[in-house]
PDB file of C-alpha atoms in Angstrom:
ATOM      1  CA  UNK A   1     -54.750 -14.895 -61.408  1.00 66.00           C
ATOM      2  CA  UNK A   2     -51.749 -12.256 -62.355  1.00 75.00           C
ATOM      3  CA  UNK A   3     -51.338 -11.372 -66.054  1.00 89.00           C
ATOM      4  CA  UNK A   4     -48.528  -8.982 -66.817  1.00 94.00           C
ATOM      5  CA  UNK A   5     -47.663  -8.300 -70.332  1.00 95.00           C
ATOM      6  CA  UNK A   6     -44.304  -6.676 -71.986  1.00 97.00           C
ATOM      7  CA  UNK A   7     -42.515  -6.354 -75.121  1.00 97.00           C
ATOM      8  CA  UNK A   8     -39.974  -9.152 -75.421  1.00 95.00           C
ATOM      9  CA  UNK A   9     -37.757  -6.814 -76.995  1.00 96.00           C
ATOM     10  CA  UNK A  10     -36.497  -3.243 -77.989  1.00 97.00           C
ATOM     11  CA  UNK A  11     -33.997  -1.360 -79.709  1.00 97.00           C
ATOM     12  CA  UNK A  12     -33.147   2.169 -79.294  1.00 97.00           C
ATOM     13  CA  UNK A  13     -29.638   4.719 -80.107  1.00 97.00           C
ATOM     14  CA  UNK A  14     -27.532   5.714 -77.564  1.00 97.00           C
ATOM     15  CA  UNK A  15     -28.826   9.494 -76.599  1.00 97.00           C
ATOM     16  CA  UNK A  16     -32.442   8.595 -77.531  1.00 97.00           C
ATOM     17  CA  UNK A  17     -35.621   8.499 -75.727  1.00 97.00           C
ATOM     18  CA  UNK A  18     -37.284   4.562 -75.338  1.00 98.00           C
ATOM     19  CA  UNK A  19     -40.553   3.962 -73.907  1.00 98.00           C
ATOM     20  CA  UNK A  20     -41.221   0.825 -72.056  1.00 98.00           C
ATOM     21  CA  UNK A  21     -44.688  -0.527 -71.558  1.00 98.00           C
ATOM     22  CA  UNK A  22     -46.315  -2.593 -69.366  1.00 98.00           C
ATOM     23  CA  UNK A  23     -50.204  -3.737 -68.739  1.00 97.00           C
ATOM     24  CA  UNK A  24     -51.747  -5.807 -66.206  1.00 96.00           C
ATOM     25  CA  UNK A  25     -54.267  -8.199 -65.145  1.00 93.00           C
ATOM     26  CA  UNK A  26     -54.075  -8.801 -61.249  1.00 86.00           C
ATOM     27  CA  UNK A  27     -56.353  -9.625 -58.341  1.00 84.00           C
ATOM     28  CA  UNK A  28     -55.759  -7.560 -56.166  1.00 85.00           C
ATOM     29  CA  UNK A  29     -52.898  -4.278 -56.649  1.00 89.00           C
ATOM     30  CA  UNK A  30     -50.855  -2.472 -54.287  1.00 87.00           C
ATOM     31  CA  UNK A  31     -48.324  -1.283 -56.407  1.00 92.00           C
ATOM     32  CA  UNK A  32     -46.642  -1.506 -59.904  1.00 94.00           C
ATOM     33  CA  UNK A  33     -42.665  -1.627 -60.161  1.00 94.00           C
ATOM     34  CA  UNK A  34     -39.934  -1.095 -62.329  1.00 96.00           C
ATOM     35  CA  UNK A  35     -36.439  -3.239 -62.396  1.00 95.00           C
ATOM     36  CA  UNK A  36     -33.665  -3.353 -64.714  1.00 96.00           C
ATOM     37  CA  UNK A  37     -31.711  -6.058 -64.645  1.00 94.00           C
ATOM     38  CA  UNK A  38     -27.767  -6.699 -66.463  1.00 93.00           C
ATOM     39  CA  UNK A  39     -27.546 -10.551 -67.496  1.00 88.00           C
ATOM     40  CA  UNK A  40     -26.228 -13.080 -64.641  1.00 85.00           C
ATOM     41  CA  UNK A  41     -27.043 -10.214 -62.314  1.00 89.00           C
ATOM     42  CA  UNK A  42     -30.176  -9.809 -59.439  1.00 88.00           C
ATOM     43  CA  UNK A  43     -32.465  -7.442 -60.568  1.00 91.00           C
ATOM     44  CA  UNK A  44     -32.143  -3.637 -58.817  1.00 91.00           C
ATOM     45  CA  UNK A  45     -34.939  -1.471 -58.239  1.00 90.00           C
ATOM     46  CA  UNK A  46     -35.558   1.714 -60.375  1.00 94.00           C
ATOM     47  CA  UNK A  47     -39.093   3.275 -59.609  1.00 93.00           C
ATOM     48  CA  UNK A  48     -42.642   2.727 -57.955  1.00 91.00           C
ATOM     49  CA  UNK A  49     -45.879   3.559 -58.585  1.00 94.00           C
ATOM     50  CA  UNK A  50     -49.173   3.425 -56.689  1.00 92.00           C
ATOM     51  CA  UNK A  51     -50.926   6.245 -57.458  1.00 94.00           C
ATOM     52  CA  UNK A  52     -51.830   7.263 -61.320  1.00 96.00           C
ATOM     53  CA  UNK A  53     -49.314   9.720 -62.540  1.00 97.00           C
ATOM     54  CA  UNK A  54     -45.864  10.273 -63.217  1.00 96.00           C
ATOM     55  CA  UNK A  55     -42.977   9.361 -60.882  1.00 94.00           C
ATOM     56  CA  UNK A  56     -39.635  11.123 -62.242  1.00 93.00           C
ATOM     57  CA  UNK A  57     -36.434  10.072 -61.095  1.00 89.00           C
ATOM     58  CA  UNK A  58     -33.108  11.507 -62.798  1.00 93.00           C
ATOM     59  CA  UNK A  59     -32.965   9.993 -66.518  1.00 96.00           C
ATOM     60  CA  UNK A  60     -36.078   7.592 -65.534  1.00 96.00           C
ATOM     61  CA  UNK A  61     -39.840   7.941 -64.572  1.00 97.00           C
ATOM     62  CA  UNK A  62     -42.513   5.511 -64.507  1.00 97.00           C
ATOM     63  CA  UNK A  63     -46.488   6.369 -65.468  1.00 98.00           C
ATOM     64  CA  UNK A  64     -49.018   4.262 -64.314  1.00 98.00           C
ATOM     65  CA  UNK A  65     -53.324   4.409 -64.784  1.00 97.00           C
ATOM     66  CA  UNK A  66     -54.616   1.864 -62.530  1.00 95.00           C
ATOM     67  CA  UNK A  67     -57.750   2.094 -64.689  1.00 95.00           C
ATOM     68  CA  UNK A  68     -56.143   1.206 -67.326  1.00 96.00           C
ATOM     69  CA  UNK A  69     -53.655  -1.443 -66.171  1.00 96.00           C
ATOM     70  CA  UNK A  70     -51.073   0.328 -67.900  1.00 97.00           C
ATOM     71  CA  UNK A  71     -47.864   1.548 -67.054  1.00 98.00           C
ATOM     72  CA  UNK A  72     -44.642   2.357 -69.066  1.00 98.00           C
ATOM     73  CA  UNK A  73     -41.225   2.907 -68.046  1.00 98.00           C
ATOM     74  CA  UNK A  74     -39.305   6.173 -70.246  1.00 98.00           C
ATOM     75  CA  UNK A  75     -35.986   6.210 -70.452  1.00 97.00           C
ATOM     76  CA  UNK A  76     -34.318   9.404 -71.303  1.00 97.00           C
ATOM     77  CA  UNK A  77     -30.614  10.373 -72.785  1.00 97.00           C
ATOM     78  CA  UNK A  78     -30.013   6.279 -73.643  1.00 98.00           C
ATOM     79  CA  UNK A  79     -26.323   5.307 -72.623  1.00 97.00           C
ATOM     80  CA  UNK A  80     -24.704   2.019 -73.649  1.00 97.00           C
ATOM     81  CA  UNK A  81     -24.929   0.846 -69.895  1.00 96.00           C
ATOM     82  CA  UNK A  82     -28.655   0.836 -70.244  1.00 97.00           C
ATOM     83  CA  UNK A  83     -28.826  -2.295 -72.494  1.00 97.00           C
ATOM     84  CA  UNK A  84     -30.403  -4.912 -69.947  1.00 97.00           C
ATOM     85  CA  UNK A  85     -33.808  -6.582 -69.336  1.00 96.00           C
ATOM     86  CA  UNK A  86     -36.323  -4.080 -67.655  1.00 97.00           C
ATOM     87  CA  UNK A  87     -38.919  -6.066 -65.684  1.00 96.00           C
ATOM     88  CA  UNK A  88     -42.678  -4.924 -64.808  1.00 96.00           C
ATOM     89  CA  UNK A  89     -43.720  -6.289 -61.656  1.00 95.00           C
ATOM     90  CA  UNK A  90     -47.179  -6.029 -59.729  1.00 94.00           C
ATOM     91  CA  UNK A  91     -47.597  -6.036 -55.494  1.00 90.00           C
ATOM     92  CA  UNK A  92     -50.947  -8.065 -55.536  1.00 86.00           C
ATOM     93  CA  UNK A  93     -52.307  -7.192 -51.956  1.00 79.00           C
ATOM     94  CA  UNK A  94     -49.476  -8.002 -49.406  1.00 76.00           C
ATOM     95  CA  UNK A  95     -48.304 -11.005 -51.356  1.00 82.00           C
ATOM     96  CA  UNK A  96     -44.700 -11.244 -53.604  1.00 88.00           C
ATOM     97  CA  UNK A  97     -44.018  -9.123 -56.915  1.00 90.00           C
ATOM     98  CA  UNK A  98     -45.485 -10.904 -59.475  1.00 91.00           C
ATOM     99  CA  UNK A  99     -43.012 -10.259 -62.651  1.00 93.00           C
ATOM    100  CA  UNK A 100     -43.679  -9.785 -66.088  1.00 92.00           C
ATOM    101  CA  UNK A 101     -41.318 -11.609 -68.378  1.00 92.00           C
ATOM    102  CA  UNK A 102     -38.843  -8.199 -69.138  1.00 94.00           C
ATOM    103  CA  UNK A 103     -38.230  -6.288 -71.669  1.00 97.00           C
ATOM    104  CA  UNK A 104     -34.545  -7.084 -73.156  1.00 96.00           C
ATOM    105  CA  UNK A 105     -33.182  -3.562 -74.458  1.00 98.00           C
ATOM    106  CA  UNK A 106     -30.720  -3.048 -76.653  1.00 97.00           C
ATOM    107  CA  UNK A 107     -28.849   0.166 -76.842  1.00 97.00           C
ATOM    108  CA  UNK A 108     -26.884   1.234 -80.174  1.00 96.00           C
ATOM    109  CA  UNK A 109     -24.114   3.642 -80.836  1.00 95.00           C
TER     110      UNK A 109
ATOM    111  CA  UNK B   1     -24.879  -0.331 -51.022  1.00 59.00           C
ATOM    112  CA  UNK B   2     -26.388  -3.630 -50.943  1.00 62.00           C
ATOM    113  CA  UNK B   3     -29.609  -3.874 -48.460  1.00 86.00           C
ATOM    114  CA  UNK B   4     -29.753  -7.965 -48.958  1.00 91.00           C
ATOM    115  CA  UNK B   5     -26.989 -10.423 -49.235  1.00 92.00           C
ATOM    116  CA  UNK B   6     -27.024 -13.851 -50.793  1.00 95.00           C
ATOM    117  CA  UNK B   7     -24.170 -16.392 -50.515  1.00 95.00           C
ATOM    118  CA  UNK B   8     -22.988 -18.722 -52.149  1.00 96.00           C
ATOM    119  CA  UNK B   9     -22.882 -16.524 -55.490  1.00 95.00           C
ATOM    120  CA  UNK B  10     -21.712 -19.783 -57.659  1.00 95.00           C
ATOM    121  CA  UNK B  11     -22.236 -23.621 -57.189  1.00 95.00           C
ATOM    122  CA  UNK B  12     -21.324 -26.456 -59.202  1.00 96.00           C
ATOM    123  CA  UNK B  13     -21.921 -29.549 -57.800  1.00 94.00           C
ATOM    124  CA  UNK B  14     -22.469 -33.477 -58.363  1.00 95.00           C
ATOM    125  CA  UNK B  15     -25.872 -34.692 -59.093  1.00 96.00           C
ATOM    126  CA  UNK B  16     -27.563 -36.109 -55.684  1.00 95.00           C
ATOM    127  CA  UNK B  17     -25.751 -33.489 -53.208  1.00 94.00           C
ATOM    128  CA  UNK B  18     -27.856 -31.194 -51.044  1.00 96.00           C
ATOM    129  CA  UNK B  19     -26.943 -27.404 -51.115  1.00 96.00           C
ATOM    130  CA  UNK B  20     -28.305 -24.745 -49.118  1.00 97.00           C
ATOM    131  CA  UNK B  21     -28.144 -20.908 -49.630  1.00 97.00           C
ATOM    132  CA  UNK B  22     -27.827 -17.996 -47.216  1.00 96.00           C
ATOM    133  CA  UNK B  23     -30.333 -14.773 -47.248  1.00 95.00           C
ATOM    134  CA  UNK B  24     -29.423 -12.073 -45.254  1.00 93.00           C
ATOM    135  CA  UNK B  25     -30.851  -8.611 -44.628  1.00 89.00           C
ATOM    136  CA  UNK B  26     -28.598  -6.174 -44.146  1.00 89.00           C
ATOM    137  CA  UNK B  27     -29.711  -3.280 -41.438  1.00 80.00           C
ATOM    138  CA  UNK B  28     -33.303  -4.003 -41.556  1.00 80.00           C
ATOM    139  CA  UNK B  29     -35.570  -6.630 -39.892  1.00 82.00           C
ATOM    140  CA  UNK B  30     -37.279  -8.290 -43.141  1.00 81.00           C
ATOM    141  CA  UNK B  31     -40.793 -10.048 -41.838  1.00 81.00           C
ATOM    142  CA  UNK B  32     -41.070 -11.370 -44.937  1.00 87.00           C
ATOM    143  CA  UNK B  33     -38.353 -12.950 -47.636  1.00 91.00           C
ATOM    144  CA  UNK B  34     -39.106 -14.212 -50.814  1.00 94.00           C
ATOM    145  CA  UNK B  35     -37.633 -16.758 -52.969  1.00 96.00           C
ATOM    146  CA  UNK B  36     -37.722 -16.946 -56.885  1.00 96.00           C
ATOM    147  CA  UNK B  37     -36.079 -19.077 -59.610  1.00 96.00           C
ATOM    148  CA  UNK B  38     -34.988 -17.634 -63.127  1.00 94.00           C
ATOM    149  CA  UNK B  39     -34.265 -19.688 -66.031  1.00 91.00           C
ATOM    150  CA  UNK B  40     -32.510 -18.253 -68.713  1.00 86.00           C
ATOM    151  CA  UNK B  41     -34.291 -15.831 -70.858  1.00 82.00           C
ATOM    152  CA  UNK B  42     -37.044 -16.028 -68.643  1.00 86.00           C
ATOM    153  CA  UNK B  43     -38.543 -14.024 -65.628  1.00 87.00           C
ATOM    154  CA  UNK B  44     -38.454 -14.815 -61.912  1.00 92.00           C
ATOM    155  CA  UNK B  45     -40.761 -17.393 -60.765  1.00 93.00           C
ATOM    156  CA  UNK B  46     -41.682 -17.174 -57.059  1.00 94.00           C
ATOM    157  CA  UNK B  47     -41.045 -20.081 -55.560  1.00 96.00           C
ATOM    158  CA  UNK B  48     -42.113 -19.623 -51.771  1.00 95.00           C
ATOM    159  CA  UNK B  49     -43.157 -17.418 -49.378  1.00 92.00           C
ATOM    160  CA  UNK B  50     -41.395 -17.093 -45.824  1.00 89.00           C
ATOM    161  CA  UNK B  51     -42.160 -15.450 -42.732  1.00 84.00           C
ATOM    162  CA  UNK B  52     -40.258 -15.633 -39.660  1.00 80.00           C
ATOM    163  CA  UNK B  53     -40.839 -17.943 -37.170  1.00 79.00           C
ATOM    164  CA  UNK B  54     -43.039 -20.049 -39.301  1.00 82.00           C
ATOM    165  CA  UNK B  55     -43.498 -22.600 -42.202  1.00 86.00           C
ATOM    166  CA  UNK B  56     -43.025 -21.101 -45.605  1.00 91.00           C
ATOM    167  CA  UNK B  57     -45.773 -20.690 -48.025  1.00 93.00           C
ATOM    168  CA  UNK B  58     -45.079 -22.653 -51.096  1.00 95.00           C
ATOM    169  CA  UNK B  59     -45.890 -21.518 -54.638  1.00 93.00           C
ATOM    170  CA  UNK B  60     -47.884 -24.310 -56.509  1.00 92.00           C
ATOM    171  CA  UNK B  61     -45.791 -27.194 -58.303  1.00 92.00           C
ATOM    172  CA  UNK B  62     -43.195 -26.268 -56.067  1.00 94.00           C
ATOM    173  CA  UNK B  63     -41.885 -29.463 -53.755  1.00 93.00           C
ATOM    174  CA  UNK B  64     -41.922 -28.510 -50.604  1.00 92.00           C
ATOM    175  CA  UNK B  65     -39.824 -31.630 -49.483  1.00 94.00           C
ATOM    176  CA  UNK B  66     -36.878 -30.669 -52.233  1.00 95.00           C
ATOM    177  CA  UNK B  67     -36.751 -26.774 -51.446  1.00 96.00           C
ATOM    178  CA  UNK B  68     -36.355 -26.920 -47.672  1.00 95.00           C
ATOM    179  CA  UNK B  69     -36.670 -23.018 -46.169  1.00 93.00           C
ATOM    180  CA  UNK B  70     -35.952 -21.810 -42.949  1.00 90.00           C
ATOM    181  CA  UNK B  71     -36.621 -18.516 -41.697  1.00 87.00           C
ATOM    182  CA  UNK B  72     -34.952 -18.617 -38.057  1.00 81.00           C
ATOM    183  CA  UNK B  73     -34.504 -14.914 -37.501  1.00 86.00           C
ATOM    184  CA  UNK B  74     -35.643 -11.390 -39.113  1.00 85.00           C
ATOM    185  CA  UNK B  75     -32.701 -10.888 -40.664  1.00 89.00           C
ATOM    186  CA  UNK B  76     -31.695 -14.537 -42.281  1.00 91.00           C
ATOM    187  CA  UNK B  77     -33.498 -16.803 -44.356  1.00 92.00           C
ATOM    188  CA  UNK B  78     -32.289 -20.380 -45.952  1.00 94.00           C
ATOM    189  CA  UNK B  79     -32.727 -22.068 -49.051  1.00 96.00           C
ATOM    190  CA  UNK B  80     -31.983 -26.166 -49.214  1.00 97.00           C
ATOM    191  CA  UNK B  81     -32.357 -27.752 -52.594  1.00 97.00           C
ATOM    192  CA  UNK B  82     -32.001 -31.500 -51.616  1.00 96.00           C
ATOM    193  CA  UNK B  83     -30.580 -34.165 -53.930  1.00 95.00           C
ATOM    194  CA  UNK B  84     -29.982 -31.920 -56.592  1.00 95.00           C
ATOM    195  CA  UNK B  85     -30.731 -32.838 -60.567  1.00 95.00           C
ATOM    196  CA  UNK B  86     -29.502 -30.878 -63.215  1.00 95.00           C
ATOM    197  CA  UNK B  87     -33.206 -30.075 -63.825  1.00 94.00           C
ATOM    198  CA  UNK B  88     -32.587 -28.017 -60.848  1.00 95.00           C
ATOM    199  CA  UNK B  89     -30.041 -25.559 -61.980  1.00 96.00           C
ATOM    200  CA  UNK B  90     -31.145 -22.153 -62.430  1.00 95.00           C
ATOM    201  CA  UNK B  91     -30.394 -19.179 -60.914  1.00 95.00           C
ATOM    202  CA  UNK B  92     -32.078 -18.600 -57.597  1.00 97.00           C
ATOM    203  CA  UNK B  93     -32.993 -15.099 -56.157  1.00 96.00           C
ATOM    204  CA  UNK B  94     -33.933 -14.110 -52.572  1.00 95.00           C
ATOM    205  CA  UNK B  95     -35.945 -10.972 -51.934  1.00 93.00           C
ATOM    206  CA  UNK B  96     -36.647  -9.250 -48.504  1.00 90.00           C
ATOM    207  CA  UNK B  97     -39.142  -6.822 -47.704  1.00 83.00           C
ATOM    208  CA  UNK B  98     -39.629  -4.994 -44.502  1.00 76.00           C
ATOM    209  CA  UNK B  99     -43.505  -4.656 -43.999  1.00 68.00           C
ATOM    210  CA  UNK B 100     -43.676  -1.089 -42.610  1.00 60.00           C
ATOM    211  CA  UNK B 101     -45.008   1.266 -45.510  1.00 54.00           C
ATOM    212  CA  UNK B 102     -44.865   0.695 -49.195  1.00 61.00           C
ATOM    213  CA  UNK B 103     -41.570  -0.857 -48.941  1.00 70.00           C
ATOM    214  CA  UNK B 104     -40.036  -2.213 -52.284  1.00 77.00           C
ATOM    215  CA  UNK B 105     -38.326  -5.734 -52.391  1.00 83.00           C
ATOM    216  CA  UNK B 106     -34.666  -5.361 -52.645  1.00 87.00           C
ATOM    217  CA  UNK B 107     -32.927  -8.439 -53.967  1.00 91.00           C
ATOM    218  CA  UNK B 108     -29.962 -10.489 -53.316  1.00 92.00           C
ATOM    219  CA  UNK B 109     -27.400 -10.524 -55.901  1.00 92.00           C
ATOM    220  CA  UNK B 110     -28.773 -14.362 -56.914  1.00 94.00           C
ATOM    221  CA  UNK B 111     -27.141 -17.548 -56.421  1.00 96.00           C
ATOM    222  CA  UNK B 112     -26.112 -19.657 -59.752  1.00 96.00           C
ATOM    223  CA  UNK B 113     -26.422 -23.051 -58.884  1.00 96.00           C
ATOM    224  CA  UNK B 114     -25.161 -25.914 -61.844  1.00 96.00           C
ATOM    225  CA  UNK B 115     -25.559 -29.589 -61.140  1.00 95.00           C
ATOM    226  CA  UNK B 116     -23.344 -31.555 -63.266  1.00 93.00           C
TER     227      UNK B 116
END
Protein backbone atom coordinates (compact mmCIF):
# COMPACT_ATOMS: atom_id res chain seq x y z
CA UNK A 1 0.00 0.00 0.00
CA UNK A 2 1.03 3.97 -0.27
CA UNK A 3 1.66 5.81 3.02
CA UNK A 4 2.55 9.46 2.65
CA UNK A 5 2.80 11.55 5.67
CA UNK A 6 2.76 15.60 6.12
CA UNK A 7 2.27 18.22 8.59
CA UNK A 8 -1.37 19.29 8.59
CA UNK A 9 -0.25 22.65 9.16
CA UNK A 10 2.38 25.54 9.27
CA UNK A 11 2.96 28.99 9.97
CA UNK A 12 5.74 31.09 8.85
CA UNK A 13 6.46 35.41 8.32
CA UNK A 14 6.39 36.86 5.20
CA UNK A 15 10.34 37.07 4.09
CA UNK A 16 11.16 33.88 6.07
CA UNK A 17 12.48 30.58 5.22
CA UNK A 18 9.70 27.38 5.85
CA UNK A 19 10.61 23.90 5.45
CA UNK A 20 8.09 21.44 4.30
CA UNK A 21 8.43 17.75 4.95
CA UNK A 22 7.29 14.83 3.59
CA UNK A 23 8.00 10.83 4.19
CA UNK A 24 6.82 7.87 2.48
CA UNK A 25 5.80 4.38 2.49
CA UNK A 26 5.15 3.11 -1.19
CA UNK A 27 5.41 -0.06 -3.24
CA UNK A 28 6.98 0.66 -5.76
CA UNK A 29 8.64 4.64 -6.53
CA UNK A 30 9.32 6.44 -9.59
CA UNK A 31 9.27 9.74 -8.41
CA UNK A 32 8.34 12.14 -5.50
CA UNK A 33 6.46 15.56 -6.30
CA UNK A 34 5.73 18.78 -5.04
CA UNK A 35 2.25 20.87 -5.61
CA UNK A 36 0.93 23.89 -4.13
CA UNK A 37 -2.37 24.39 -4.33
CA UNK A 38 -4.69 28.04 -3.57
CA UNK A 39 -8.23 26.91 -2.10
CA UNK A 40 -11.10 26.09 -4.81
CA UNK A 41 -8.19 25.91 -7.22
CA UNK A 42 -6.44 22.54 -9.18
CA UNK A 43 -3.30 21.93 -7.82
CA UNK A 44 -0.05 23.29 -10.11
CA UNK A 45 3.13 21.64 -10.22
CA UNK A 46 6.28 23.11 -8.47
CA UNK A 47 9.25 20.52 -8.47
CA UNK A 48 10.33 16.76 -9.02
CA UNK A 49 12.53 14.54 -7.67
CA UNK A 50 13.86 11.10 -8.58
CA UNK A 51 17.18 11.03 -7.78
CA UNK A 52 18.52 11.86 -4.00
CA UNK A 53 19.60 15.42 -3.85
CA UNK A 54 18.56 18.80 -4.21
CA UNK A 55 16.43 20.17 -7.08
CA UNK A 56 16.53 24.19 -6.93
CA UNK A 57 14.15 26.12 -8.73
CA UNK A 58 13.96 30.09 -8.20
CA UNK A 59 12.57 30.69 -4.48
CA UNK A 60 11.80 26.72 -4.25
CA UNK A 61 13.79 23.37 -4.20
CA UNK A 62 12.81 20.04 -3.21
CA UNK A 63 15.36 17.30 -1.35
CA UNK A 64 14.60 13.90 -1.47
CA UNK A 65 16.66 10.42 0.11
CA UNK A 66 14.94 7.56 -1.33
CA UNK A 67 16.56 5.64 1.53
CA UNK A 68 15.07 7.43 3.74
CA UNK A 69 11.58 8.08 2.35
CA UNK A 70 12.02 11.56 3.05
CA UNK A 71 11.67 14.56 1.21
CA UNK A 72 10.97 18.26 2.15
CA UNK A 73 9.93 21.10 0.19
CA UNK A 74 12.01 24.79 1.31
CA UNK A 75 10.56 27.70 0.61
CA UNK A 76 12.68 30.74 0.53
CA UNK A 77 11.90 34.76 0.81
CA UNK A 78 7.97 33.80 2.04
CA UNK A 79 5.45 36.23 0.22
CA UNK A 80 1.79 36.52 1.23
CA UNK A 81 0.82 34.70 -2.12
CA UNK A 82 2.47 31.62 -0.79
CA UNK A 83 -0.23 30.83 1.84
CA UNK A 84 -1.89 27.60 0.21
CA UNK A 85 -1.87 23.80 0.77
CA UNK A 86 1.48 22.21 -0.51
CA UNK A 87 0.85 18.55 -1.41
CA UNK A 88 3.55 15.56 -1.40
CA UNK A 89 2.77 13.14 -3.93
CA UNK A 90 4.54 9.71 -4.88
CA UNK A 91 4.69 8.07 -8.80
CA UNK A 92 4.37 4.36 -7.58
CA UNK A 93 5.73 2.49 -10.75
CA UNK A 94 3.73 3.79 -13.83
CA UNK A 95 0.53 4.11 -11.86
CA UNK A 96 -1.28 7.76 -10.65
CA UNK A 97 0.34 10.25 -7.97
CA UNK A 98 -0.58 9.02 -4.89
CA UNK A 99 -1.09 12.36 -2.61
CA UNK A 100 -0.34 13.03 0.77
CA UNK A 101 -3.01 14.97 2.58
CA UNK A 102 -1.06 18.76 2.16
CA UNK A 103 0.39 20.86 4.14
CA UNK A 104 -1.96 24.11 4.68
CA UNK A 105 0.59 27.17 5.06
CA UNK A 106 -0.03 30.15 6.42
CA UNK A 107 2.01 33.17 5.64
CA UNK A 108 2.11 36.30 8.14
CA UNK A 109 3.03 39.89 7.69
CA UNK B 1 -0.39 28.53 -19.96
CA UNK B 2 -2.67 25.82 -19.16
CA UNK B 3 -1.47 22.21 -20.63
CA UNK B 4 -5.06 20.51 -19.54
CA UNK B 5 -8.49 21.91 -19.67
CA UNK B 6 -11.53 20.90 -17.69
CA UNK B 7 -15.08 22.17 -18.36
CA UNK B 8 -17.68 22.69 -16.79
CA UNK B 9 -15.74 24.72 -13.95
CA UNK B 10 -19.16 24.99 -11.73
CA UNK B 11 -22.36 22.78 -11.50
CA UNK B 12 -25.29 22.96 -9.42
CA UNK B 13 -27.80 20.72 -10.16
CA UNK B 14 -31.07 18.75 -8.92
CA UNK B 15 -30.63 15.56 -7.14
CA UNK B 16 -31.17 12.48 -9.74
CA UNK B 17 -29.65 14.39 -12.96
CA UNK B 18 -26.67 12.91 -14.78
CA UNK B 19 -23.69 15.32 -15.49
CA UNK B 20 -20.71 14.68 -17.41
CA UNK B 21 -17.35 16.60 -17.50
CA UNK B 22 -14.90 17.37 -20.30
CA UNK B 23 -10.90 16.61 -20.05
CA UNK B 24 -8.91 17.93 -22.58
CA UNK B 25 -5.18 17.99 -23.28
CA UNK B 26 -4.00 20.80 -24.69
CA UNK B 27 -0.94 20.25 -27.38
CA UNK B 28 0.02 16.91 -26.20
CA UNK B 29 -1.33 13.36 -26.81
CA UNK B 30 -2.03 12.18 -23.02
CA UNK B 31 -2.04 8.04 -23.07
CA UNK B 32 -3.08 8.19 -19.86
CA UNK B 33 -5.68 10.65 -17.79
CA UNK B 34 -6.45 10.44 -14.38
CA UNK B 35 -9.37 11.27 -12.36
CA UNK B 36 -9.48 12.30 -8.58
CA UNK B 37 -12.10 13.62 -6.12
CA UNK B 38 -11.27 16.23 -3.27
CA UNK B 39 -13.41 16.85 -0.40
CA UNK B 40 -12.89 19.77 1.48
CA UNK B 41 -9.91 19.93 3.66
CA UNK B 42 -8.87 16.82 2.31
CA UNK B 43 -6.43 15.48 -0.44
CA UNK B 44 -7.21 14.10 -3.90
CA UNK B 45 -8.49 10.69 -4.01
CA UNK B 46 -7.91 8.87 -7.32
CA UNK B 47 -10.80 7.73 -8.51
CA UNK B 48 -9.94 5.87 -11.90
CA UNK B 49 -7.52 5.18 -14.21
CA UNK B 50 -8.04 5.75 -18.12
CA UNK B 51 -6.25 4.86 -21.09
CA UNK B 52 -7.29 5.47 -24.50
CA UNK B 53 -9.11 3.24 -26.40
CA UNK B 54 -10.00 1.12 -23.48
CA UNK B 55 -12.05 0.52 -20.23
CA UNK B 56 -10.90 2.59 -17.33
CA UNK B 57 -9.29 1.15 -14.34
CA UNK B 58 -11.33 1.84 -11.32
CA UNK B 59 -9.93 2.71 -7.89
CA UNK B 60 -11.52 0.39 -5.18
CA UNK B 61 -15.03 1.49 -3.62
CA UNK B 62 -15.37 3.42 -6.58
CA UNK B 63 -18.83 2.49 -8.68
CA UNK B 64 -17.99 1.91 -11.81
CA UNK B 65 -21.72 2.03 -13.00
CA UNK B 66 -22.16 5.79 -11.30
CA UNK B 67 -18.74 7.31 -12.64
CA UNK B 68 -19.07 6.45 -16.32
CA UNK B 69 -15.45 7.38 -18.22
CA UNK B 70 -14.72 7.53 -21.65
CA UNK B 71 -11.48 7.97 -23.13
CA UNK B 72 -12.34 8.25 -27.03
CA UNK B 73 -9.23 10.04 -28.20
CA UNK B 74 -5.56 11.05 -26.86
CA UNK B 75 -6.41 14.24 -26.24
CA UNK B 76 -10.12 14.04 -24.46
CA UNK B 77 -11.32 12.17 -21.67
CA UNK B 78 -15.05 12.17 -19.97
CA UNK B 79 -16.34 12.02 -16.66
CA UNK B 80 -20.34 10.96 -16.13
CA UNK B 81 -21.57 11.00 -12.58
CA UNK B 82 -25.09 9.41 -13.08
CA UNK B 83 -28.09 10.20 -10.88
CA UNK B 84 -26.33 12.47 -8.82
CA UNK B 85 -26.79 12.64 -4.70
CA UNK B 86 -25.57 15.32 -2.78
CA UNK B 87 -23.19 12.69 -1.32
CA UNK B 88 -21.65 13.19 -4.62
CA UNK B 89 -20.58 16.74 -4.57
CA UNK B 90 -17.03 17.38 -4.32
CA UNK B 91 -14.72 18.82 -6.39
CA UNK B 92 -13.47 16.63 -9.18
CA UNK B 93 -9.94 16.89 -10.80
CA UNK B 94 -8.66 15.43 -14.11
CA UNK B 95 -4.96 14.85 -14.62
CA UNK B 96 -3.13 13.94 -17.94
CA UNK B 97 0.15 12.60 -18.38
CA UNK B 98 1.98 11.99 -21.56
CA UNK B 99 4.01 8.67 -21.05
CA UNK B 100 7.27 9.62 -22.83
CA UNK B 101 9.99 10.36 -20.04
CA UNK B 102 9.44 11.35 -16.49
CA UNK B 103 6.58 13.43 -17.40
CA UNK B 104 4.71 15.17 -14.43
CA UNK B 105 0.79 15.17 -14.29
CA UNK B 106 -0.51 18.53 -15.08
CA UNK B 107 -4.03 19.11 -13.85
CA UNK B 108 -7.19 20.58 -14.97
CA UNK B 109 -8.35 23.53 -13.19
CA UNK B 110 -11.16 21.04 -11.32
CA UNK B 111 -14.75 20.93 -11.77
CA UNK B 112 -17.07 21.92 -8.58
CA UNK B 113 -19.97 19.96 -8.84
CA UNK B 114 -23.08 20.72 -5.95
CA UNK B 115 -26.19 18.61 -6.00
CA UNK B 116 -28.92 20.31 -4.29
Amino acid sequence: GQNIDQPTEMTATEGAIVQINCTYQTSGFNGLFWYQQHAGEAPTFLSYNVLDGLEEKGRFSSFLSRSKGYSYLLLKELQMKDSASYLCAVRPGRRALTFGSGTRLQVQP
Amino acid sequence: GAVVSQHPSWVICKSGTSVKIECRSLDFQATTMFWYRQFPKQSLMLMATSNEGSKATYEQGVEKDKFLINHASLTLSTLTVTSAHPEDSSFYICSARWDRGEQPQHFGDGTRLSIL
